[in-house]
Amino acid sequence: MAKTKELSKDTRTRIVDLHQTGKSESTIGKQLGVKKSTVGAIIRKWKTYKTTDNLPQSGAPPKISSRGVKMIMRTVSKNPRTTRGDLVNDLQRAGTTVTKVTISNTLQRQGIKSCSARRVPLLKPVHVQARLKFAREHMDDTAEDWENVVWSDETKVEHFGINSTRRVWRKKNTELHPKNTIPTVKHGGGNIMLWGCFSAKGTGRLIRVKDRMNGAMYCEILSQKLLPSLKALKMKRVWVFQHDNDPTHTARATKEWLRKKHLKVLEWPSQSPDFNPIENLWRELKVRVARRQPQNITALEKICMEEWAKIPATVCANLVKTYSNRLTSVIANRSYVTKY
């Protein structure tokens, strides 16, 4: 329900004056354009407290003064990893004794809440400069330019990866019901490594990498999966290949294979997975796979292949169409890791 507008002090005074002249609440309300119930409330307040002003609010005073709030806000702004215990000790040294719960409540009222720190690639100054250079150099590239890029990468898919963080709605004392539990096994239940590629026209070939990858194996994957993907995706002759700076991608054997095949490779800044839209597809794939709850590694591989092929071409097209937004975000974030 929307909050009604507070009556001015003059209006409240006129209500009391008209009441003292003997006029009824209905008459006063019609004359001043105020609800009868509001008129009655003003009159009752005046009779009880001899005033129409707002009365002091009830409730306990804040445990932390405004000065103390400013102090802890400065602390967490300067060092977000500060613990509640540290803040309790800081306030205690300043003469205020509070609990950790009070600290949490105070920060929440200021719009600050405790969250898990996101894990992101370590960016050294050289990485920051390379990312910024890439973003600025490609800011003016058109959507058609990005449509000619074939994006690629590897990813690990855990057997119980996404399921392990799922929340459930349940009643009290039903925490061990099979519907409300996540099955686990020792040592994580295994995982598989995948290599895949895509373009604005859709997903390319996907393959499971069963052994430790080296330059020779990577070249074999490119021969068996990348080249057929180009035909399936009907890429133009001016297409560009993207892969990151993993050692297998920069190995001498890989560079020689790419040279012999006359493939143009997009120069890529290290430590920049957020630049690669295939990361969004990996996330989409893992969500889809988790929904199907594979029972073993063999089923996991089969489901990955099926769900990868089902990802709509429109999803791929939208990721590429909005690629310039990534570059804008990187520049705006001073080249540090972005939400992408």
CSV table of C-alpha atoms in Angstrom, one decimal:
chain,number,residue,atom,x,y,z
A,1,MET,CA,0.0,0.0,0.0
A,2,ALA,CA,1.4,3.4,-1.0
A,3,LYS,CA,2.2,5.8,1.9
A,4,THR,CA,-0.1,8.7,2.2
A,5,LYS,CA,1.2,12.3,2.1
A,6,GLU,CA,1.6,13.8,5.6
A,7,LEU,CA,-0.6,16.8,6.4
A,8,SER,CA,1.0,20.1,6.8
A,9,LYS,CA,1.2,21.7,10.3
A,10,ASP,CA,-1.2,24.5,9.2
A,11,THR,CA,-3.8,21.9,8.1
A,12,ARG,CA,-3.6,20.0,11.4
A,13,THR,CA,-3.9,23.3,13.3
A,14,ARG,CA,-7.0,24.3,11.3
A,15,ILE,CA,-8.6,20.9,12.0
A,16,VAL,CA,-8.2,21.5,15.8
A,17,ASP,CA,-9.5,25.1,15.4
A,18,LEU,CA,-12.7,24.0,13.5
A,19,HIS,CA,-13.2,21.2,16.0
A,20,GLN,CA,-13.2,23.7,18.9
A,21,THR,CA,-15.9,25.7,17.0
A,22,GLY,CA,-18.1,22.7,17.3
A,23,LYS,CA,-18.0,21.4,13.8
A,24,SER,CA,-18.2,17.6,13.2
A,25,GLU,CA,-15.4,15.5,11.8
A,26,SER,CA,-17.4,15.0,8.6
A,27,THR,CA,-17.9,18.7,8.1
A,28,ILE,CA,-14.2,19.5,8.8
A,29,GLY,CA,-13.1,16.8,6.4
A,30,LYS,CA,-15.3,18.0,3.5
A,31,GLN,CA,-14.2,21.6,4.1
A,32,LEU,CA,-10.5,20.9,4.1
A,33,GLY,CA,-10.6,17.9,1.7
A,34,VAL,CA,-9.3,15.5,4.3
A,35,LYS,CA,-10.6,12.0,5.1
A,36,LYS,CA,-12.9,11.7,8.1
A,37,SER,CA,-10.6,9.1,9.7
A,38,THR,CA,-7.6,11.4,9.4
A,39,VAL,CA,-9.5,14.3,11.0
A,40,GLY,CA,-10.5,12.0,13.8
A,41,ALA,CA,-6.9,10.8,14.4
A,42,ILE,CA,-5.7,14.5,14.5
A,43,ILE,CA,-8.3,15.4,17.0
A,44,ARG,CA,-7.6,12.4,19.3
A,45,LYS,CA,-3.9,13.2,19.3
A,46,TRP,CA,-4.6,16.8,20.3
A,47,LYS,CA,-7.0,15.7,23.1
A,48,THR,CA,-4.5,13.2,24.4
A,49,TYR,CA,-1.1,15.0,24.0
A,50,LYS,CA,-2.2,18.6,23.5
A,51,THR,CA,-0.2,18.8,20.3
A,52,THR,CA,-0.6,17.8,16.6
A,53,ASP,CA,3.2,17.4,16.0
A,54,ASN,CA,4.7,14.0,15.2
A,55,LEU,CA,5.6,12.2,18.4
A,56,PRO,CA,9.0,10.6,19.0
A,57,GLN,CA,9.3,7.1,17.6
A,58,SER,CA,9.5,4.2,20.0
A,59,GLY,CA,12.3,1.6,20.0
A,60,ALA,CA,15.8,1.1,21.3
A,61,PRO,CA,18.4,3.6,20.2
A,62,PRO,CA,21.0,2.3,17.7
A,63,LYS,CA,23.9,0.4,19.3
A,64,ILE,CA,26.4,2.0,17.0
A,65,SER,CA,26.6,5.7,16.6
A,66,SER,CA,26.6,7.4,13.3
A,67,ARG,CA,30.4,8.1,13.8
A,68,GLY,CA,30.9,4.4,14.5
A,69,VAL,CA,28.9,3.4,11.3
A,70,LYS,CA,31.1,5.8,9.2
A,71,MET,CA,34.2,4.2,10.7
A,72,ILE,CA,33.3,0.6,9.9
A,73,MET,CA,32.1,1.7,6.4
A,74,ARG,CA,35.5,3.2,5.7
A,75,THR,CA,37.2,0.0,6.9
A,76,VAL,CA,35.2,-2.4,4.7
A,77,SER,CA,35.5,0.0,1.8
A,78,LYS,CA,39.3,0.1,2.1
A,79,ASN,CA,39.5,-3.7,2.8
A,80,PRO,CA,36.5,-5.8,1.8
A,81,ARG,CA,38.1,-8.9,3.4
A,82,THR,CA,37.8,-7.4,6.9
A,83,THR,CA,36.0,-9.9,9.2
A,84,ARG,CA,33.2,-9.1,11.6
A,85,GLY,CA,35.5,-9.9,14.4
A,86,ASP,CA,38.0,-7.3,13.3
A,87,LEU,CA,35.2,-4.7,13.2
A,88,VAL,CA,34.0,-5.7,16.7
A,89,ASN,CA,37.5,-5.2,18.0
A,90,ASP,CA,37.8,-1.8,16.2
A,91,LEU,CA,34.6,-0.6,17.8
A,92,GLN,CA,35.6,-1.9,21.2
A,93,ARG,CA,38.8,0.1,21.0
A,94,ALA,CA,36.7,3.1,20.2
A,95,GLY,CA,34.6,2.5,23.3
A,96,THR,CA,31.6,0.7,21.8
A,97,THR,CA,30.8,-3.0,22.6
A,98,VAL,CA,28.7,-4.8,20.0
A,99,THR,CA,28.2,-8.4,18.7
A,100,LYS,CA,29.0,-9.7,15.2
A,101,VAL,CA,25.3,-9.9,14.5
A,102,THR,CA,25.0,-6.2,15.2
A,103,ILE,CA,27.8,-5.6,12.8
A,104,SER,CA,26.0,-7.6,10.1
A,105,ASN,CA,22.7,-5.8,10.6
A,106,THR,CA,24.4,-2.4,10.5
A,107,LEU,CA,26.2,-3.1,7.3
A,108,GLN,CA,23.1,-4.6,5.7
A,109,ARG,CA,21.2,-1.3,6.5
A,110,GLN,CA,24.0,0.5,4.6
A,111,GLY,CA,23.5,-1.8,1.6
A,112,ILE,CA,26.6,-4.0,2.3
A,113,LYS,CA,26.2,-7.8,2.7
A,114,SER,CA,28.7,-10.6,3.0
A,115,CYS,CA,29.3,-12.6,-0.2
A,116,SER,CA,31.6,-15.2,-1.4
A,117,ALA,CA,34.6,-13.7,-3.2
A,118,ARG,CA,34.6,-14.5,-6.9
A,119,ARG,CA,37.6,-16.5,-8.1
A,120,VAL,CA,39.1,-14.7,-11.1
A,121,PRO,CA,42.4,-15.0,-13.1
A,122,LEU,CA,45.4,-13.3,-11.5
A,123,LEU,CA,46.1,-10.1,-13.5
A,124,LYS,CA,49.6,-8.7,-13.4
A,125,PRO,CA,50.3,-5.2,-14.8
A,126,VAL,CA,51.4,-6.7,-18.2
A,127,HIS,CA,48.1,-8.6,-18.4
A,128,VAL,CA,46.1,-5.4,-17.6
A,129,GLN,CA,47.9,-3.5,-20.3
A,130,ALA,CA,47.4,-6.2,-22.9
A,131,ARG,CA,43.7,-6.5,-22.2
A,132,LEU,CA,43.3,-2.8,-22.5
A,133,LYS,CA,45.3,-2.7,-25.7
A,134,PHE,CA,43.1,-5.5,-27.2
A,135,ALA,CA,39.8,-3.8,-26.2
A,136,ARG,CA,40.9,-0.4,-27.7
A,137,GLU,CA,42.2,-1.9,-30.9
A,138,HIS,CA,39.0,-3.8,-31.6
A,139,MET,CA,36.4,-1.3,-30.3
A,140,ASP,CA,35.6,-0.2,-33.8
A,141,ASP,CA,35.3,-3.7,-35.3
A,142,THR,CA,31.8,-4.3,-36.7
A,143,ALA,CA,29.4,-7.1,-35.9
A,144,GLU,CA,30.2,-8.6,-39.2
A,145,ASP,CA,33.9,-8.7,-38.2
A,146,TRP,CA,33.0,-10.8,-35.1
A,147,GLU,CA,30.7,-13.0,-37.1
A,148,ASN,CA,33.8,-14.2,-39.0
A,149,VAL,CA,35.5,-15.4,-35.8
A,150,VAL,CA,35.5,-19.1,-34.7
A,151,TRP,CA,35.9,-19.1,-31.0
A,152,SER,CA,37.4,-22.1,-29.2
A,153,ASP,CA,38.4,-23.3,-25.7
A,154,GLU,CA,38.7,-26.3,-23.4
A,155,THR,CA,36.6,-26.8,-20.2
A,156,LYS,CA,36.3,-29.4,-17.4
A,157,VAL,CA,32.9,-30.8,-16.7
A,158,GLU,CA,32.5,-32.3,-13.2
A,159,HIS,CA,30.2,-35.3,-12.7
A,160,PHE,CA,28.6,-33.7,-9.7
A,161,GLY,CA,29.9,-30.2,-10.4
A,162,ILE,CA,26.8,-27.9,-10.5
A,163,ASN,CA,24.6,-30.2,-8.5
A,164,SER,CA,26.9,-29.7,-5.5
A,165,THR,CA,25.7,-26.1,-5.1
A,166,ARG,CA,22.0,-26.6,-5.7
A,167,ARG,CA,19.5,-25.4,-3.1
A,168,VAL,CA,16.2,-27.1,-2.3
A,169,TRP,CA,12.9,-26.2,-0.8
A,170,ARG,CA,12.0,-28.6,2.0
A,171,LYS,CA,10.0,-29.0,5.2
A,172,LYS,CA,11.5,-29.4,8.6
A,173,ASN,CA,13.1,-32.7,9.3
A,174,THR,CA,13.1,-33.8,5.7
A,175,GLU,CA,16.8,-32.9,5.0
A,176,LEU,CA,17.7,-36.6,4.3
A,177,HIS,CA,14.9,-37.4,1.9
A,178,PRO,CA,16.4,-38.4,-1.4
A,179,LYS,CA,14.7,-35.5,-3.2
A,180,ASN,CA,16.5,-33.1,-0.8
A,181,THR,CA,20.0,-34.5,-1.1
A,182,ILE,CA,22.9,-34.3,-3.5
A,183,PRO,CA,24.6,-37.6,-4.2
A,184,THR,CA,28.4,-37.5,-3.8
A,185,VAL,CA,31.2,-40.0,-4.0
A,186,LYS,CA,34.8,-39.8,-2.7
A,187,HIS,CA,37.3,-37.8,-4.7
A,188,GLY,CA,34.5,-35.8,-6.5
A,189,GLY,CA,33.1,-38.5,-8.8
A,190,GLY,CA,35.3,-37.7,-11.7
A,191,ASN,CA,35.2,-35.3,-14.6
A,192,ILE,CA,35.9,-35.0,-18.3
A,193,MET,CA,37.8,-32.5,-20.3
A,194,LEU,CA,36.2,-31.1,-23.5
A,195,TRP,CA,37.4,-29.0,-26.5
A,196,GLY,CA,34.8,-27.2,-28.5
A,197,CYS,CA,34.3,-24.3,-30.9
A,198,PHE,CA,31.5,-22.1,-32.1
A,199,SER,CA,30.7,-19.1,-34.3
A,200,ALA,CA,27.8,-16.7,-34.7
A,201,LYS,CA,26.1,-19.4,-36.9
A,202,GLY,CA,26.0,-22.0,-34.1
A,203,THR,CA,28.1,-24.6,-32.2
A,204,GLY,CA,30.9,-26.5,-33.9
A,205,ARG,CA,32.3,-30.0,-33.1
A,206,LEU,CA,32.8,-31.1,-29.5
A,207,ILE,CA,35.4,-33.7,-28.4
A,208,ARG,CA,36.4,-35.3,-25.2
A,209,VAL,CA,40.1,-34.9,-24.4
A,210,LYS,CA,41.0,-38.2,-22.7
A,211,ASP,CA,44.8,-37.8,-22.3
A,212,ARG,CA,47.1,-35.0,-21.2
A,213,MET,CA,47.1,-32.6,-24.2
A,214,ASN,CA,50.2,-31.6,-26.0
A,215,GLY,CA,50.9,-29.8,-29.2
A,216,ALA,CA,50.6,-32.9,-31.4
A,217,MET,CA,47.3,-33.9,-29.9
A,218,TYR,CA,46.0,-30.3,-30.2
A,219,CYS,CA,46.9,-30.3,-33.9
A,220,GLU,CA,45.0,-33.6,-34.3
A,221,ILE,CA,41.9,-32.1,-32.6
A,222,LEU,CA,42.1,-29.1,-34.9
A,223,SER,CA,42.3,-31.4,-38.0
A,224,GLN,CA,39.5,-33.6,-36.9
A,225,LYS,CA,37.1,-31.1,-35.3
A,226,LEU,CA,38.0,-27.5,-36.3
A,227,LEU,CA,38.2,-28.0,-40.0
A,228,PRO,CA,35.0,-30.0,-40.3
A,229,SER,CA,33.3,-27.3,-38.2
A,230,LEU,CA,34.2,-24.7,-40.7
A,231,LYS,CA,32.3,-26.5,-43.4
A,232,ALA,CA,29.3,-27.2,-41.2
A,233,LEU,CA,29.1,-23.6,-40.1
A,234,LYS,CA,29.7,-22.3,-43.7
A,235,MET,CA,32.3,-19.9,-42.6
A,236,LYS,CA,33.5,-17.3,-45.2
A,237,ARG,CA,37.1,-17.5,-46.6
A,238,VAL,CA,38.1,-14.5,-44.4
A,239,TRP,CA,37.3,-16.3,-41.1
A,240,VAL,CA,39.6,-15.9,-38.1
A,241,PHE,CA,40.5,-18.5,-35.5
A,242,GLN,CA,40.5,-17.6,-31.8
A,243,HIS,CA,42.2,-19.6,-29.1
A,244,ASP,CA,44.0,-18.5,-25.9
A,245,ASN,CA,47.6,-18.6,-25.0
A,246,ASP,CA,47.7,-22.1,-23.3
A,247,PRO,CA,51.1,-23.7,-23.8
A,248,THR,CA,49.6,-26.3,-26.2
A,249,HIS,CA,48.2,-23.5,-28.3
A,250,THR,CA,51.5,-21.7,-28.6
A,251,ALA,CA,53.7,-24.8,-29.0
A,252,ARG,CA,56.0,-25.0,-32.0
A,253,ALA,CA,54.0,-27.9,-33.5
A,254,THR,CA,50.8,-25.9,-33.2
A,255,LYS,CA,52.2,-22.8,-34.8
A,256,GLU,CA,53.7,-24.8,-37.6
A,257,TRP,CA,50.3,-26.6,-38.3
A,258,LEU,CA,48.5,-23.2,-38.3
A,259,ARG,CA,51.1,-21.8,-40.7
A,260,LYS,CA,50.8,-24.7,-43.1
A,261,LYS,CA,47.0,-24.4,-43.1
A,262,HIS,CA,47.2,-20.7,-43.7
A,263,LEU,CA,44.9,-19.9,-40.8
A,264,LYS,CA,44.6,-16.4,-39.5
A,265,VAL,CA,44.8,-16.4,-35.7
A,266,LEU,CA,43.3,-13.6,-33.5
A,267,GLU,CA,46.0,-12.1,-31.3
A,268,TRP,CA,44.8,-12.8,-27.8
A,269,PRO,CA,45.6,-11.3,-24.4
A,270,SER,CA,46.6,-13.8,-21.6
A,271,GLN,CA,44.4,-14.3,-18.5
A,272,SER,CA,41.3,-13.2,-20.3
A,273,PRO,CA,38.6,-15.8,-20.3
A,274,ASP,CA,36.0,-13.1,-19.8
A,275,PHE,CA,36.9,-11.9,-23.4
A,276,ASN,CA,35.8,-15.3,-24.8
A,277,PRO,CA,32.1,-15.7,-25.4
A,278,ILE,CA,32.5,-19.5,-25.4
A,279,GLU,CA,32.7,-19.3,-21.6
A,280,ASN,CA,29.0,-18.4,-21.7
A,281,LEU,CA,28.3,-21.5,-23.8
A,282,TRP,CA,30.2,-23.7,-21.4
A,283,ARG,CA,28.1,-22.4,-18.6
A,284,GLU,CA,25.0,-23.1,-20.6
A,285,LEU,CA,26.2,-26.6,-21.3
A,286,LYS,CA,26.9,-27.4,-17.7
A,287,VAL,CA,23.5,-26.2,-16.6
A,288,ARG,CA,21.8,-28.3,-19.2
A,289,VAL,CA,23.9,-31.4,-18.3
A,290,ALA,CA,23.2,-31.0,-14.5
A,291,ARG,CA,19.5,-31.0,-15.2
A,292,ARG,CA,19.8,-34.5,-16.7
A,293,GLN,CA,21.8,-35.8,-13.8
A,294,PRO,CA,24.2,-38.3,-15.5
A,295,GLN,CA,24.8,-41.4,-13.4
A,296,ASN,CA,28.4,-42.1,-14.6
A,297,ILE,CA,31.3,-40.7,-16.7
A,298,THR,CA,30.1,-42.5,-19.8
A,299,ALA,CA,26.6,-40.9,-19.5
A,300,LEU,CA,28.2,-37.6,-18.7
A,301,GLU,CA,30.1,-37.6,-22.0
A,302,LYS,CA,27.1,-38.7,-24.0
A,303,ILE,CA,24.9,-36.0,-22.4
A,304,CYS,CA,27.5,-33.3,-23.0
A,305,MET,CA,27.6,-34.1,-26.7
A,306,GLU,CA,23.8,-34.2,-27.0
A,307,GLU,CA,23.2,-30.9,-25.1
A,308,TRP,CA,26.0,-29.1,-26.9
A,309,ALA,CA,24.3,-29.9,-30.2
A,310,LYS,CA,21.0,-28.6,-28.8
A,311,ILE,CA,22.2,-25.1,-28.0
A,312,PRO,CA,20.2,-22.8,-30.3
A,313,ALA,CA,22.1,-20.9,-33.0
A,314,THR,CA,20.3,-17.8,-31.8
A,315,VAL,CA,22.2,-18.1,-28.5
A,316,CYS,CA,25.5,-18.1,-30.3
A,317,ALA,CA,24.5,-15.2,-32.6
A,318,ASN,CA,23.5,-13.1,-29.6
A,319,LEU,CA,26.8,-13.7,-27.8
A,320,VAL,CA,28.7,-12.5,-30.9
A,321,LYS,CA,26.3,-9.7,-31.7
A,322,THR,CA,26.9,-8.1,-28.3
A,323,TYR,CA,30.7,-8.7,-28.3
A,324,SER,CA,31.5,-5.0,-28.4
A,325,ASN,CA,29.7,-4.6,-25.0
A,326,ARG,CA,32.5,-6.8,-23.5
A,327,LEU,CA,35.2,-4.5,-24.7
A,328,THR,CA,33.3,-1.4,-23.5
A,329,SER,CA,32.9,-3.1,-20.1
A,330,VAL,CA,36.7,-3.9,-19.9
A,331,ILE,CA,37.6,-0.3,-20.7
A,332,ALA,CA,35.1,1.0,-18.2
A,333,ASN,CA,36.5,-1.4,-15.5
A,334,ARG,CA,40.0,-0.2,-16.2
A,335,SER,CA,40.9,-3.5,-17.8
A,336,TYR,CA,40.1,-5.6,-14.8
A,337,VAL,CA,37.9,-8.7,-14.9
A,338,THR,CA,34.3,-8.0,-15.9
A,339,LYS,CA,31.0,-9.7,-15.3
A,340,TYR,CA,31.2,-11.5,-18.6
